[in-house]
CSV table of C-alpha atoms and ligand atoms in Angstrom, one decimal:
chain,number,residue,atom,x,y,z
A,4,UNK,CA,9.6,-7.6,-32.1
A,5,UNK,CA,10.3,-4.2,-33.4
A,6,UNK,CA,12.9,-1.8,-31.9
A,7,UNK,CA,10.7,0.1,-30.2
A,8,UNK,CA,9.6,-2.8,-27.7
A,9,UNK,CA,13.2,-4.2,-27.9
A,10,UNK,CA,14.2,-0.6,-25.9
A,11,UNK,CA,11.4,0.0,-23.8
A,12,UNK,CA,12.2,0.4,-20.0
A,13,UNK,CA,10.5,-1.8,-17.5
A,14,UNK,CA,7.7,-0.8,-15.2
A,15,UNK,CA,9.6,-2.6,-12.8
A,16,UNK,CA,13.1,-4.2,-12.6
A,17,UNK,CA,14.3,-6.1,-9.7
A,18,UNK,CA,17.8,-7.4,-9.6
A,19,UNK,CA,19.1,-10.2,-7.6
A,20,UNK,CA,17.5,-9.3,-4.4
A,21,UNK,CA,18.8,-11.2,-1.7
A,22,UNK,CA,16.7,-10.9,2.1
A,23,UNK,CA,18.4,-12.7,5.3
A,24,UNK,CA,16.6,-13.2,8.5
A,25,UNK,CA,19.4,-13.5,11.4
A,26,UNK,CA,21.0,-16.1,9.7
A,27,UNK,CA,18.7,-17.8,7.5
A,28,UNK,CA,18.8,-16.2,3.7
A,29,UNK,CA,14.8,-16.1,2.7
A,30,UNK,CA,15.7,-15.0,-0.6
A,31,UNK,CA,18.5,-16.0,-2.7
A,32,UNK,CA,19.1,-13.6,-5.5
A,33,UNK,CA,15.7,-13.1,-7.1
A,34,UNK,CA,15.5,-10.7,-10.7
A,35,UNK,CA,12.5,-10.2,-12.8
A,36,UNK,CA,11.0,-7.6,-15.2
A,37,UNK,CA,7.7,-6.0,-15.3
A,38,UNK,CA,6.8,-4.3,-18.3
A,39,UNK,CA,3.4,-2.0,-18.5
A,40,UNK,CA,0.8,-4.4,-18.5
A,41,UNK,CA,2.1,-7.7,-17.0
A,42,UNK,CA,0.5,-9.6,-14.8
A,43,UNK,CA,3.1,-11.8,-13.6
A,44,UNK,CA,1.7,-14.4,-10.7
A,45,UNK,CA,4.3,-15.3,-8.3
A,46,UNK,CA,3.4,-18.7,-6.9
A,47,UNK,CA,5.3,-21.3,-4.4
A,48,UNK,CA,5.0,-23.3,-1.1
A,49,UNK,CA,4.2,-21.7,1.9
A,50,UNK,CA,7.8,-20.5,3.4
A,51,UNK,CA,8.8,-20.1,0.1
A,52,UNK,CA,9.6,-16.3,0.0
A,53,UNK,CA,6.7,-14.8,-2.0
A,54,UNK,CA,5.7,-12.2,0.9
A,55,UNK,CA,9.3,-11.2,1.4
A,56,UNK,CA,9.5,-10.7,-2.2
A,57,UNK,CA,6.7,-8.8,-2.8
A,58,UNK,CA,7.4,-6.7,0.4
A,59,UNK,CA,11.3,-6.0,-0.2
A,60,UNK,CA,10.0,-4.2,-3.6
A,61,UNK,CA,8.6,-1.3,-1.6
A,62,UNK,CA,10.9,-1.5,1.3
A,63,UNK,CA,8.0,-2.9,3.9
A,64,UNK,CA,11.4,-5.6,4.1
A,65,UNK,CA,14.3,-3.9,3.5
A,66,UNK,CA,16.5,-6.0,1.3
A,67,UNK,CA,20.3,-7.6,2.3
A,68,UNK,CA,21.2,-6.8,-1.5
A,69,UNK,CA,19.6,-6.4,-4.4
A,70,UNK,CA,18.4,-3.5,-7.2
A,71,UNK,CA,14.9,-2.0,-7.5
A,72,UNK,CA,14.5,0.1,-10.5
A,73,UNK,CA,10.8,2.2,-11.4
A,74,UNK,CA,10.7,2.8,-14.5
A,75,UNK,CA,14.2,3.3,-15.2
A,76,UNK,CA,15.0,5.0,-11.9
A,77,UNK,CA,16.8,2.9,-9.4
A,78,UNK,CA,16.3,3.3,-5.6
A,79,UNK,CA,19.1,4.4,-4.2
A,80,UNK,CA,19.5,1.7,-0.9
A,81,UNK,CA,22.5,2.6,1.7
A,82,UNK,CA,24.4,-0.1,3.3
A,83,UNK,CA,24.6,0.7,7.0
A,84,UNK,CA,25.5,-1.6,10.4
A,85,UNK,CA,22.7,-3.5,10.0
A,86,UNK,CA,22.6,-6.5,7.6
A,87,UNK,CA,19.9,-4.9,5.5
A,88,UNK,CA,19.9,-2.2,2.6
A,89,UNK,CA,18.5,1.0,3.8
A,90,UNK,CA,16.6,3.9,1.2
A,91,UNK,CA,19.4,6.5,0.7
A,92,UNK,CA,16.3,8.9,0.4
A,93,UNK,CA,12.6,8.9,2.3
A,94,UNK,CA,11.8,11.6,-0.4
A,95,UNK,CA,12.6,8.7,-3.8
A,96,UNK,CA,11.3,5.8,-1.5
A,97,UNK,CA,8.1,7.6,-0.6
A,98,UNK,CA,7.6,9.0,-4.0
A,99,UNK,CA,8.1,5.3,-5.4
A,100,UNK,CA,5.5,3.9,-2.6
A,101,UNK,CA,3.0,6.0,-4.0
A,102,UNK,CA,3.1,4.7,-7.7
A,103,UNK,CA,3.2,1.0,-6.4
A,104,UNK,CA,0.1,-0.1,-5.0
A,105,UNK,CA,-0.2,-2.8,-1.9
A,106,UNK,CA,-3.1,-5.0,-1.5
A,107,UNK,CA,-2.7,-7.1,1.4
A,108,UNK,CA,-4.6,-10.4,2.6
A,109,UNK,CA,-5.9,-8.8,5.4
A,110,UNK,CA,-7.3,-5.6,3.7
A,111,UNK,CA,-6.1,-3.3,6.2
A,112,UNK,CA,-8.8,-0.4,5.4
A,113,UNK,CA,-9.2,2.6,8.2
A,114,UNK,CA,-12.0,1.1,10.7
A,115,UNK,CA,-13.1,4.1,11.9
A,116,UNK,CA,-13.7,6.1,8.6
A,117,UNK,CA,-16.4,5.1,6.1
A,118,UNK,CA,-15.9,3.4,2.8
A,119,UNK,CA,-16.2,6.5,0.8
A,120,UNK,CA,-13.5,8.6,2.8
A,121,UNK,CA,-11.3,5.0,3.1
A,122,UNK,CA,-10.7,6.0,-0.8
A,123,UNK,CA,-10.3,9.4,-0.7
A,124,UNK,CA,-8.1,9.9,2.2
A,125,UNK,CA,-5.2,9.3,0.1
A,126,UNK,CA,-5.8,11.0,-3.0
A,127,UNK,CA,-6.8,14.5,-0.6
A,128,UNK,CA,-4.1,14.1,2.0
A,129,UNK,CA,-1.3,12.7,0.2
A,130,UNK,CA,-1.8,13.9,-3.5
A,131,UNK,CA,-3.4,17.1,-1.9
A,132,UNK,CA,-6.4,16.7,-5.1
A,133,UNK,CA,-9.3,18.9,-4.2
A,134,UNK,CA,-11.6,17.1,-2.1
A,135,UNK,CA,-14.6,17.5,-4.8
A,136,UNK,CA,-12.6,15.4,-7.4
A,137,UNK,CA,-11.1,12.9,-4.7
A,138,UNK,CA,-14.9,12.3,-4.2
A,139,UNK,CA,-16.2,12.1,-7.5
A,140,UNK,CA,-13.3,9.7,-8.6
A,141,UNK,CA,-14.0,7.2,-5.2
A,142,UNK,CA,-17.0,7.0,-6.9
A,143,UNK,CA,-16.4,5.8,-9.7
A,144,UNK,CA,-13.9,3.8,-8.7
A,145,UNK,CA,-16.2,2.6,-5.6
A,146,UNK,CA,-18.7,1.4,-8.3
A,147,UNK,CA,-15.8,0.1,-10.6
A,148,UNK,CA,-16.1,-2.6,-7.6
A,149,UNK,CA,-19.3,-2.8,-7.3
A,150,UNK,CA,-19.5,-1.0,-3.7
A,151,UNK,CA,-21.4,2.2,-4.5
A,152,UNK,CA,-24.0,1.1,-2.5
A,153,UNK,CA,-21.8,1.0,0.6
A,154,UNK,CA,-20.5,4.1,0.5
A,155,UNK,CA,-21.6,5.4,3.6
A,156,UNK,CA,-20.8,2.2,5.7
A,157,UNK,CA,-17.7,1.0,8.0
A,158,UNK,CA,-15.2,-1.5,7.2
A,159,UNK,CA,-16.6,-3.8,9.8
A,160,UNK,CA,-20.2,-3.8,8.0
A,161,UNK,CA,-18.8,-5.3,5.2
A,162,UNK,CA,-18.3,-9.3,4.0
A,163,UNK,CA,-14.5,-9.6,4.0
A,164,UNK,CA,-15.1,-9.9,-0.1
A,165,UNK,CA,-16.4,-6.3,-0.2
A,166,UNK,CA,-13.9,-4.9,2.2
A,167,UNK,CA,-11.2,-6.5,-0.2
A,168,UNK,CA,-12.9,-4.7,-3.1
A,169,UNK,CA,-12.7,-1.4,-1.1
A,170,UNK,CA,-9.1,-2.3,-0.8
A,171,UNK,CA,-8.2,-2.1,-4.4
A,172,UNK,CA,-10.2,0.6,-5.4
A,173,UNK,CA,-8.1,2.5,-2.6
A,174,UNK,CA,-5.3,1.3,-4.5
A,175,UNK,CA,-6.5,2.4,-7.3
A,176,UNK,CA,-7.6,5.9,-6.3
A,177,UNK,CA,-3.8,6.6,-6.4
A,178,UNK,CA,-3.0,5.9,-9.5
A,179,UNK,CA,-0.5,3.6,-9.2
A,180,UNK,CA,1.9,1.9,-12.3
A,181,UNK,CA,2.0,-1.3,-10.4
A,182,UNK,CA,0.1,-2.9,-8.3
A,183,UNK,CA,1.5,-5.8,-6.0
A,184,UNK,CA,-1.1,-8.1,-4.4
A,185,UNK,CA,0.0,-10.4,-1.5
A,186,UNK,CA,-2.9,-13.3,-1.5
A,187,UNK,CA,-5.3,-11.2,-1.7
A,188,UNK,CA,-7.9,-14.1,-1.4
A,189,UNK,CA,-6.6,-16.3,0.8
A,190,UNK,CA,-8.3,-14.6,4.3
A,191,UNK,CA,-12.1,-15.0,2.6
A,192,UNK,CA,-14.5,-17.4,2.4
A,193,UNK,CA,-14.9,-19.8,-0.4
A,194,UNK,CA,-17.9,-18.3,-1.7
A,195,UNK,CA,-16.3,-14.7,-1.6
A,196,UNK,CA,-13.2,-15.6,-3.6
A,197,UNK,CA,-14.9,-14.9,-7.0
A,198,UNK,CA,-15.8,-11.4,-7.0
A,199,UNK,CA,-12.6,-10.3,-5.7
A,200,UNK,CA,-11.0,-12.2,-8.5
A,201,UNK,CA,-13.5,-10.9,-10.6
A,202,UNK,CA,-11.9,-7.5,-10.1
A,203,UNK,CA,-8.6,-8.5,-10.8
A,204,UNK,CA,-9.3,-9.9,-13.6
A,205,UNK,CA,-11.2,-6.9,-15.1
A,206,UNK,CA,-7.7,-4.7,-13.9
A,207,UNK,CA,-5.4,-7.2,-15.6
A,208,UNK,CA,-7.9,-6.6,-19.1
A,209,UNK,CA,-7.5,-3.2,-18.3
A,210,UNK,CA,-3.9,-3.8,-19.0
A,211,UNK,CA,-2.9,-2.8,-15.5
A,212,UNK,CA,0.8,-4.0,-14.6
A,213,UNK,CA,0.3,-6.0,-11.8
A,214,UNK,CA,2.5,-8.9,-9.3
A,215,UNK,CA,0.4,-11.0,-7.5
A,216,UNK,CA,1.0,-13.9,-5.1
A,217,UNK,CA,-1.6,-16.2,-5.2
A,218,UNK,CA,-2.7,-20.1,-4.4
A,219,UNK,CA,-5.6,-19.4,-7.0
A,220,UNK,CA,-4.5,-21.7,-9.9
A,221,UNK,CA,-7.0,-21.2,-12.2
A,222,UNK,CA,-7.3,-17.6,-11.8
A,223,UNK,CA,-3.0,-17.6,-11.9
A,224,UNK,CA,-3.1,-19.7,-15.5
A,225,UNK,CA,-5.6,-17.7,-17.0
A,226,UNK,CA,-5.0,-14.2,-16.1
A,227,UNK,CA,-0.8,-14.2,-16.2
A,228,UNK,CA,1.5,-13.0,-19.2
A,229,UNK,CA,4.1,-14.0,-16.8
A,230,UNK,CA,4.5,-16.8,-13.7
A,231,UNK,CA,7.2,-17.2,-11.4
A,232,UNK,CA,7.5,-20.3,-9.0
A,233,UNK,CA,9.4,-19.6,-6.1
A,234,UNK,CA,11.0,-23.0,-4.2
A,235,UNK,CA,13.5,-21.6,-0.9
A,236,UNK,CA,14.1,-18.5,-2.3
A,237,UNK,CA,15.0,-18.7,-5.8
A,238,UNK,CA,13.3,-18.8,-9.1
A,239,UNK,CA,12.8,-22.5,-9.9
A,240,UNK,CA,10.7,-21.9,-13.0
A,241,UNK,CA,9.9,-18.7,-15.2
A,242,UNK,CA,7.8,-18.7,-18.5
A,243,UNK,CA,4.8,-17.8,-20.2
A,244,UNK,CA,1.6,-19.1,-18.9
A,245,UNK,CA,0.6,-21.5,-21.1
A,246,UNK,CA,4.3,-23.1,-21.2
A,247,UNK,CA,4.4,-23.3,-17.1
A,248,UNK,CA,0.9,-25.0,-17.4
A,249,UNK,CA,1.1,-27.2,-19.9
A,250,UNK,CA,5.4,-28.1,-20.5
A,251,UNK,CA,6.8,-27.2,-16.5
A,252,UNK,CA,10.1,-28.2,-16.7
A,253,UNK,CA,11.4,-28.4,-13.0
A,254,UNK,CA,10.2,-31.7,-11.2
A,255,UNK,CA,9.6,-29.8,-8.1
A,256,UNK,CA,7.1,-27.2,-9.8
A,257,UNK,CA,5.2,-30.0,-11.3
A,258,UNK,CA,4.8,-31.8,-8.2
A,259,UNK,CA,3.7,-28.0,-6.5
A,260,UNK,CA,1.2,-28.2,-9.4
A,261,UNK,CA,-0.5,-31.7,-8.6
A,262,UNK,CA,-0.5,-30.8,-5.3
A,263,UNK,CA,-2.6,-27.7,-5.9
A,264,UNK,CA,-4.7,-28.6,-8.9
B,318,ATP,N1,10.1,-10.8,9.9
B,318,ATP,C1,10.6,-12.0,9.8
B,318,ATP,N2,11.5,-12.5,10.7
B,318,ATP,C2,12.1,-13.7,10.6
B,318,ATP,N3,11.8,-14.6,9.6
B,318,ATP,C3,10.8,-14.2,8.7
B,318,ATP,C4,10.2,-12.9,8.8
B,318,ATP,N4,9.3,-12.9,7.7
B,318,ATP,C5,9.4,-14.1,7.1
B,318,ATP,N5,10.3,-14.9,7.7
B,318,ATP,C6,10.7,-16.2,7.2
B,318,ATP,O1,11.0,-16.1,5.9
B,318,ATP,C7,10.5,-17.3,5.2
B,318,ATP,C8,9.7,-16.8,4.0
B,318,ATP,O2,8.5,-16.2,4.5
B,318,ATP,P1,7.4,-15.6,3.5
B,318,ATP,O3,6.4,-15.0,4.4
B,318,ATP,O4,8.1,-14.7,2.5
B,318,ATP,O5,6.9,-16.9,2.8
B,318,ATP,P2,5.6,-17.1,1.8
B,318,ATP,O6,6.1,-17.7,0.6
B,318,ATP,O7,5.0,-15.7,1.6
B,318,ATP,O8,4.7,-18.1,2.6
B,318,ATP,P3,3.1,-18.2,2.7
B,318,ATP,O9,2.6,-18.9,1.5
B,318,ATP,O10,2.8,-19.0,3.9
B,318,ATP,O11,2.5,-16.8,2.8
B,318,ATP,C9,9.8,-18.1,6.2
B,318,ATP,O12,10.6,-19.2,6.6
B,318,ATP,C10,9.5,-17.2,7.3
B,318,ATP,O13,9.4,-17.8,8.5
B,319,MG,MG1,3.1,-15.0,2.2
């Protein structure tokens, strides 16, 4: 490794993030690193902690304890009466939300505004780019997914794999330096999983740093420089794809694994 890569900052650094739910701890003290262009997949049981996780990065959960650092700036959190950390600042927090990209399971595109203006809306109302060039870049990124044909349609008119794609290229249309994706497959249709993966995996190529939570095996083992297994809120097992796969060490990861294979 040469010095250079030995000092670079992480895209992403949490530090032992902890999240309680009235008195039940969901997450334990959880710390990883995300350097530009990881794809780290975070897998476990359901009830694990995965959502929480994910969610507590951006403060959709605010954390009990814990660090978040962007790319080398930490989010400044404020203990207050309630258990959980709050963000000192809505200024850093929202400024942070709007390099991190969500894609959830359930899409969660604007039913009432076409495909086209679905992707613009936040590049012309929150990044205030001309509208011409919030246009012309939906475009692209619209056909990037292969909905340029749909442009001009609703949310509803589309198979829940095509309103996914929408999803991400909405994401994408902000140009964020990490995106976090929450199962993103799990609410389609067998035969709708592929192109949405199909996506993904031409992100991940694109070297796109990206933390995704997902029961897709195949898709996890092939795509990830990183994978996490998450068993009640700690991580039970951390390495490289290939040596989670094919060496796992902990007995309760491999028996997550032949359960799921
Ligand atoms: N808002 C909430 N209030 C109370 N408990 C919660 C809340 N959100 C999550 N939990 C609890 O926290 C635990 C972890 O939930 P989480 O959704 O993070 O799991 P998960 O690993 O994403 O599971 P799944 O694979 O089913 O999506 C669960 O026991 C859940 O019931
Ligand atoms: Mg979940």
């Amino acid at each position: 490794m040469s010095n250079a890569s030995v000092s670079r900052i992480p895209a992403l650094e949490l530090n032992n993030i902890h999240k309680t739910f009235g008195d039940v701890e969901v997450l334990k003290g959880i710390s990883l690193k995300a350097y530009d262009g990881d794809v780290i997949s975070i897998l476990g049981s359901s009830g694990s902690g995965k959502s929480t996780f994910l969610r507590c990065i951006n403060l959709l959960e605010n954390p009990t304890e814990g660090e978040i650092i962007f790319k080398g700036e930490q989010l400044a959190l404020t203990a207050n009466k309630s258990p959980d950390l709050q963000a000192s600042s809505m200024a850093q927090l929202t400024r942070m939300r709007q390099q991190i990209g969500f894609v959830f399971q359930s899409f969660n595109l604007w039913p009432h505004m076409t495909i086209l203006d679905n992707v613009v809306e936040g590049p012309a109302n929150v990044l205030k780019r001309p509208k011409q060039e919030a246009r012309e870049y939906a475009e692209f990124l619209l056909n990037k997914v292969g909905i340029a044909d749909k442009k001009h349609m609703y949310p509803s008119q589309l198979s829940g794999g095509q309103q996914q794609r929408v999803a991400i290229a909405r994401t994408l249309a902000m140009d964020p330096q990490v995106i976090l994706f929450d199962e993103p497959t799990s609410a389609l249709d067998p035969e709708l999983v592929g192109e949405v993966l199909g996506v993904m995996r031409s992100l991940a190529e694109e070297g796109r740093t990206m933390l995704i939570v997902t029961h897709e095996m195949n898709f996890a083992k092939e795509v990830s420089s990183e994978v996490v297994f998450l068993h009640q809120g700690l991580i039970e097992e951390q390495g490289t794809s290939k040596k989670v796969f094919e060496a796992p060490e902990s007995e309760r990861f491999k028996a997550f694994l032949s359960s799921t294979f």
